[in-house]
Short mmCIF file of C-alpha atoms in Angstrom, two decimals:
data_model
loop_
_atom_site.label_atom_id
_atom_site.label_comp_id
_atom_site.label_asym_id
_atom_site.label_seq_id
_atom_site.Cartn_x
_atom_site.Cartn_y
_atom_site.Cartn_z
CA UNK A 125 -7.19 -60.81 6.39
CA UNK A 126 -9.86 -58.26 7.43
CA UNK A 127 -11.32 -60.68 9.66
CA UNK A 128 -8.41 -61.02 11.53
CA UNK A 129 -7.87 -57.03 11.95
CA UNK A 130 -11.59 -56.41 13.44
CA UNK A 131 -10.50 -58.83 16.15
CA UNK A 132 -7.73 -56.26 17.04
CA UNK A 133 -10.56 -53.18 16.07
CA UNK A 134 -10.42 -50.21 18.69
CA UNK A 135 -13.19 -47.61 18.21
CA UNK A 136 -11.73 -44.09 17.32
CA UNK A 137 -11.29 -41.87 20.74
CA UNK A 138 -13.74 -38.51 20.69
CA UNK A 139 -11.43 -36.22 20.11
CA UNK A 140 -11.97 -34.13 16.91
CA UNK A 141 -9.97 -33.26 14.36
CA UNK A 142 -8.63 -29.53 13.90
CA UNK A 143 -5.69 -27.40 12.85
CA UNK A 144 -2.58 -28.24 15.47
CA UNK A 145 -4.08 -31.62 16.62
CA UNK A 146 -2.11 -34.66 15.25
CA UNK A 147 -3.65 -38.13 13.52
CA UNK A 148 -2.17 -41.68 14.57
CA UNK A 149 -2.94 -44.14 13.03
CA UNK A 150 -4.37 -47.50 13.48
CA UNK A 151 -1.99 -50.14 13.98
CA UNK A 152 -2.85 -52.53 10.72
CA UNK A 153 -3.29 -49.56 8.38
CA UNK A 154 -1.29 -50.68 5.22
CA UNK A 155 -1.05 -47.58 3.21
CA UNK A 156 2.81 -46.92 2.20
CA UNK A 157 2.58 -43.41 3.34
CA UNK A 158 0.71 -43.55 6.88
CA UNK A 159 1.47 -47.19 8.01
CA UNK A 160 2.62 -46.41 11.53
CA UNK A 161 2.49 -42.77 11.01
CA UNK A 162 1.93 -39.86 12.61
CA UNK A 163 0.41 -36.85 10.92
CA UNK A 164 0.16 -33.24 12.32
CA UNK A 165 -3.29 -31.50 10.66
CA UNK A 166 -1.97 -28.24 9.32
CA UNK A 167 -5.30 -27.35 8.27
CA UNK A 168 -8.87 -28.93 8.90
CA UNK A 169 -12.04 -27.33 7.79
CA UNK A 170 -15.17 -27.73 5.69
CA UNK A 171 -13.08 -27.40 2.30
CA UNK A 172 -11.08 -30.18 3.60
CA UNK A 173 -7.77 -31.35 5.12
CA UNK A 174 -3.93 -31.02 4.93
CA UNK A 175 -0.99 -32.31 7.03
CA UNK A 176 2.15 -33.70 7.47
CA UNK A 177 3.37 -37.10 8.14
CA UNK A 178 6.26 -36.39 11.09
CA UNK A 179 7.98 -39.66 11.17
CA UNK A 180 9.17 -40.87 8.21
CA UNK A 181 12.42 -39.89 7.40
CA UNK A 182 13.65 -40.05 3.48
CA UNK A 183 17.42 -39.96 3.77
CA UNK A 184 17.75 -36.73 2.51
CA UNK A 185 19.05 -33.57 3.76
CA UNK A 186 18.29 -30.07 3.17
CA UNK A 187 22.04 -28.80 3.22
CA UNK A 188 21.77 -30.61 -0.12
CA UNK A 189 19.14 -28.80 -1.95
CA UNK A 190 20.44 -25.20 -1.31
CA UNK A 191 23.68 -23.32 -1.13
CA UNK A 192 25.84 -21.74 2.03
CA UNK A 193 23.96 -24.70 4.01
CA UNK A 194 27.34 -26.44 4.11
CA UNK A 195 28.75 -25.47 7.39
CA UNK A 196 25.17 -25.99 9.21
CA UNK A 197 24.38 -29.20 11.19
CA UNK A 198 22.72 -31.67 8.87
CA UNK A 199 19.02 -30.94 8.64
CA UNK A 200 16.37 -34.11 7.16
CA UNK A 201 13.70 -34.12 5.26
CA UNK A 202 10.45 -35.97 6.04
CA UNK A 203 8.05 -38.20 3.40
CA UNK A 204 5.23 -35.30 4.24
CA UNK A 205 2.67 -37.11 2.41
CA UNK A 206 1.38 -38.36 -1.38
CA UNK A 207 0.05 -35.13 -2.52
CA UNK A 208 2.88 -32.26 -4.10
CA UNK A 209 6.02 -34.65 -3.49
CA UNK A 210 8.17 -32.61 -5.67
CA UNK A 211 7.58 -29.72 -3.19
CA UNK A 212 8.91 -28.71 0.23
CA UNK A 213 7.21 -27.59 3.19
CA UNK A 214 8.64 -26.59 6.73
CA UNK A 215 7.21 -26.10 10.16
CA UNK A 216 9.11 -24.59 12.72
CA UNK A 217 9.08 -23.00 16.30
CA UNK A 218 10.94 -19.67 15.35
CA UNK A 219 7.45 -17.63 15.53
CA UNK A 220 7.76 -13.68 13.94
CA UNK A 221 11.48 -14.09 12.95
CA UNK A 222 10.06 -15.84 10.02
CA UNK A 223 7.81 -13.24 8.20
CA UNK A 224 4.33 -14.26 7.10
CA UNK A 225 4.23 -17.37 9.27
CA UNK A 226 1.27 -18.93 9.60
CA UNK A 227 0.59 -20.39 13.45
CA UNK A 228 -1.00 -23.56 13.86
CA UNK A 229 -0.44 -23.88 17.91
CA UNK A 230 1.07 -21.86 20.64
CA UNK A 231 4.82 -22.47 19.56
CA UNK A 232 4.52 -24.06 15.65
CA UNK A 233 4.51 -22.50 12.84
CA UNK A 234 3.93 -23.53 9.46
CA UNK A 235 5.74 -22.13 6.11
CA UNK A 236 6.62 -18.12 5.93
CA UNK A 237 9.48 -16.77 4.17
CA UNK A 238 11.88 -18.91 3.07
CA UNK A 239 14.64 -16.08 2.55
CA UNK A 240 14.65 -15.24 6.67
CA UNK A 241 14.64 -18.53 6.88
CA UNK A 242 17.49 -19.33 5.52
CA UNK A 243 19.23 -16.49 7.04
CA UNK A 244 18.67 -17.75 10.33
CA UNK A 245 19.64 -21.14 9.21
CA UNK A 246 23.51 -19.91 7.95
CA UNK A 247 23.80 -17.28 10.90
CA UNK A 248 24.77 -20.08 13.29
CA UNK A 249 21.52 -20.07 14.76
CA UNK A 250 20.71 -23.32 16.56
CA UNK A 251 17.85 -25.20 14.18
CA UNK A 252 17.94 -29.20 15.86
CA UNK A 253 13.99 -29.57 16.82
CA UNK A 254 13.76 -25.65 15.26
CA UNK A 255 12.15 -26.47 12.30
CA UNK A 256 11.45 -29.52 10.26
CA UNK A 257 11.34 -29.93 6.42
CA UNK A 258 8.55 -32.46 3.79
CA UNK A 259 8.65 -33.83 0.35
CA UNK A 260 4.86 -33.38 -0.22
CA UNK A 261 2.20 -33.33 1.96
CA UNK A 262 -1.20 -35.34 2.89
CA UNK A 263 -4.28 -34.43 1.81
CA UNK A 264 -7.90 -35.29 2.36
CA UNK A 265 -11.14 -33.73 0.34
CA UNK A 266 -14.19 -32.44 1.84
CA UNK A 267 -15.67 -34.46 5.02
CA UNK A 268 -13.00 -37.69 3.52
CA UNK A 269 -10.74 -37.06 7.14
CA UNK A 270 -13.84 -37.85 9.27
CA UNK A 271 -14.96 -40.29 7.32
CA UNK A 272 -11.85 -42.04 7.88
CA UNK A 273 -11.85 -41.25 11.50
CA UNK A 274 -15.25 -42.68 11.99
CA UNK A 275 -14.05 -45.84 10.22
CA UNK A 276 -11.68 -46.22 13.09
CA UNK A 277 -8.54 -45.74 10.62
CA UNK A 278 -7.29 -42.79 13.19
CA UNK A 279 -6.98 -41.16 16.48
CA UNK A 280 -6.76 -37.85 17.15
CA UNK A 281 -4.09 -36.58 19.59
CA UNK A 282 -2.75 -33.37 20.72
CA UNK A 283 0.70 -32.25 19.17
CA UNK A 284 1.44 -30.43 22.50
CA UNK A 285 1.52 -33.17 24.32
CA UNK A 286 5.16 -34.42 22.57
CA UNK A 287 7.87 -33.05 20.75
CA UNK A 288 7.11 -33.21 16.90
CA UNK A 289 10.25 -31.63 15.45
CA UNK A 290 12.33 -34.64 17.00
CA UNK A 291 9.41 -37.11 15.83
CA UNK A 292 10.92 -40.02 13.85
CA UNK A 293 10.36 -43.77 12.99
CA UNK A 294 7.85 -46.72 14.39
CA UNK A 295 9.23 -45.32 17.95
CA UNK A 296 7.31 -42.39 17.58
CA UNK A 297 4.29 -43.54 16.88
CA UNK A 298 4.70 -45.90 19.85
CA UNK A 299 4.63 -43.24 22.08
CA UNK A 300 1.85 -41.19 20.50
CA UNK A 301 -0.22 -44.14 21.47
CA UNK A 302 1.07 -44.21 25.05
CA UNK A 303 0.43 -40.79 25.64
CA UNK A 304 -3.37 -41.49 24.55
CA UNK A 305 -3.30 -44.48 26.73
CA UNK A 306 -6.14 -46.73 27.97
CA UNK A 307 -6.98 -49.39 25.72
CA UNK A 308 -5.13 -48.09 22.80
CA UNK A 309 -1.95 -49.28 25.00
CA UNK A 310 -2.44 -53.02 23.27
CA UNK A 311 -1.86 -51.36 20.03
CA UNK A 312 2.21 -51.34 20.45
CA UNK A 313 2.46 -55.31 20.68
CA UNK A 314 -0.03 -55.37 17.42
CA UNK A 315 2.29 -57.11 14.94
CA UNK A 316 2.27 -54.89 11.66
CA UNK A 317 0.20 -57.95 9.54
CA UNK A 318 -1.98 -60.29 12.11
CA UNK A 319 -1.61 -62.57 9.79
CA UNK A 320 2.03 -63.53 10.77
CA UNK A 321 1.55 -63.19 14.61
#
């Protein structure tokens, strides 16, 4: 089957990896996790990497996991990755009213204190595309990322350029790729197996 994937094989774009960019993948890549996926690097440096998938939605909600959450709109929570599952992580866009954020890009945020947090959350305050919630998150060791990268398994994108607290399914990572454009654009008709088109 390999064969009939390097027909389809588009060399990875120039753009390097780094804290705030995001990771789409190529369109045959099998792995349960990041098959169709796109991941926002939350950290990217010589000890390594760590991320979050943004599209893949688990069916459950974090008004389930902790008290007083009943009255507020119905928040999801994302397959973040293989590594940690058992633990949740959140990203959000609420800046210094969540203490000891740490900021990945102009308006994201990732983790600080869950407490204000979930203050703000049972206030009333609005939170659809505020903040977004992971089982786990994805992990690579020292120099394994660009090793991947040059082995054409990703592109790099900007995170900027589209609205990753609203990110969700296949349709997502459709329009990842369109925003990169140019050649990558054949990569939406790209059945998920070659082998069946």
């Amino acid at each position: 089957m390999a064969q009939y994937k390097d027909i389809f094989k588009i060399k990875h774009n120039n753009l390097s990896p780094e804290k705030g960019k995001i990771l789409i993948s190529e369109p045959f890549l099998q792995d349960a996790y990041f098959q169709r996926s796109v991941v926002l690097l939350i950290e990217h440096n010589t000890n390594g990497s760590m991320g979050f998938v943004l599209n893949k939605k688990t069916g459950l909600w974090v008004n389930d996991f902790f008290d007083g959450l009943e009255n507020v709109p119905r928040i999801p929570v994302y397959l973040g990755g293989p590594v940690s599952p058992d633990h949740l992580y959140f990203i959000h866009s609420l800046g210094n009213i969540i203490p000891d954020s740490i900021q990945i890009d102009d308006n994201l945020y990732f983790d600080g204190d869950f407490e204000s947090l979930n203050y703000y959350m049972m206030s009333g305050q609005p939170v659809d595309g505020k903040m977004k919630f992971f089982l786990g998150y994805s992990g690579w060791t020292e120099s394994q990322l660009d090793g991947e990268i040059s082995q054409d398994s990703w592109l790099v994108g900007k995170s900027s350029d589209c609205n990753i607290m609203l990110a969700e399914g296949e349709s997502f990572w459709k329009h990842s790729v369109e925003l990169i454009g140019g050649s990558y654009m054949t990569w939406i008709n790209y059945p998920k197996d070659p082998i069946l088109n």
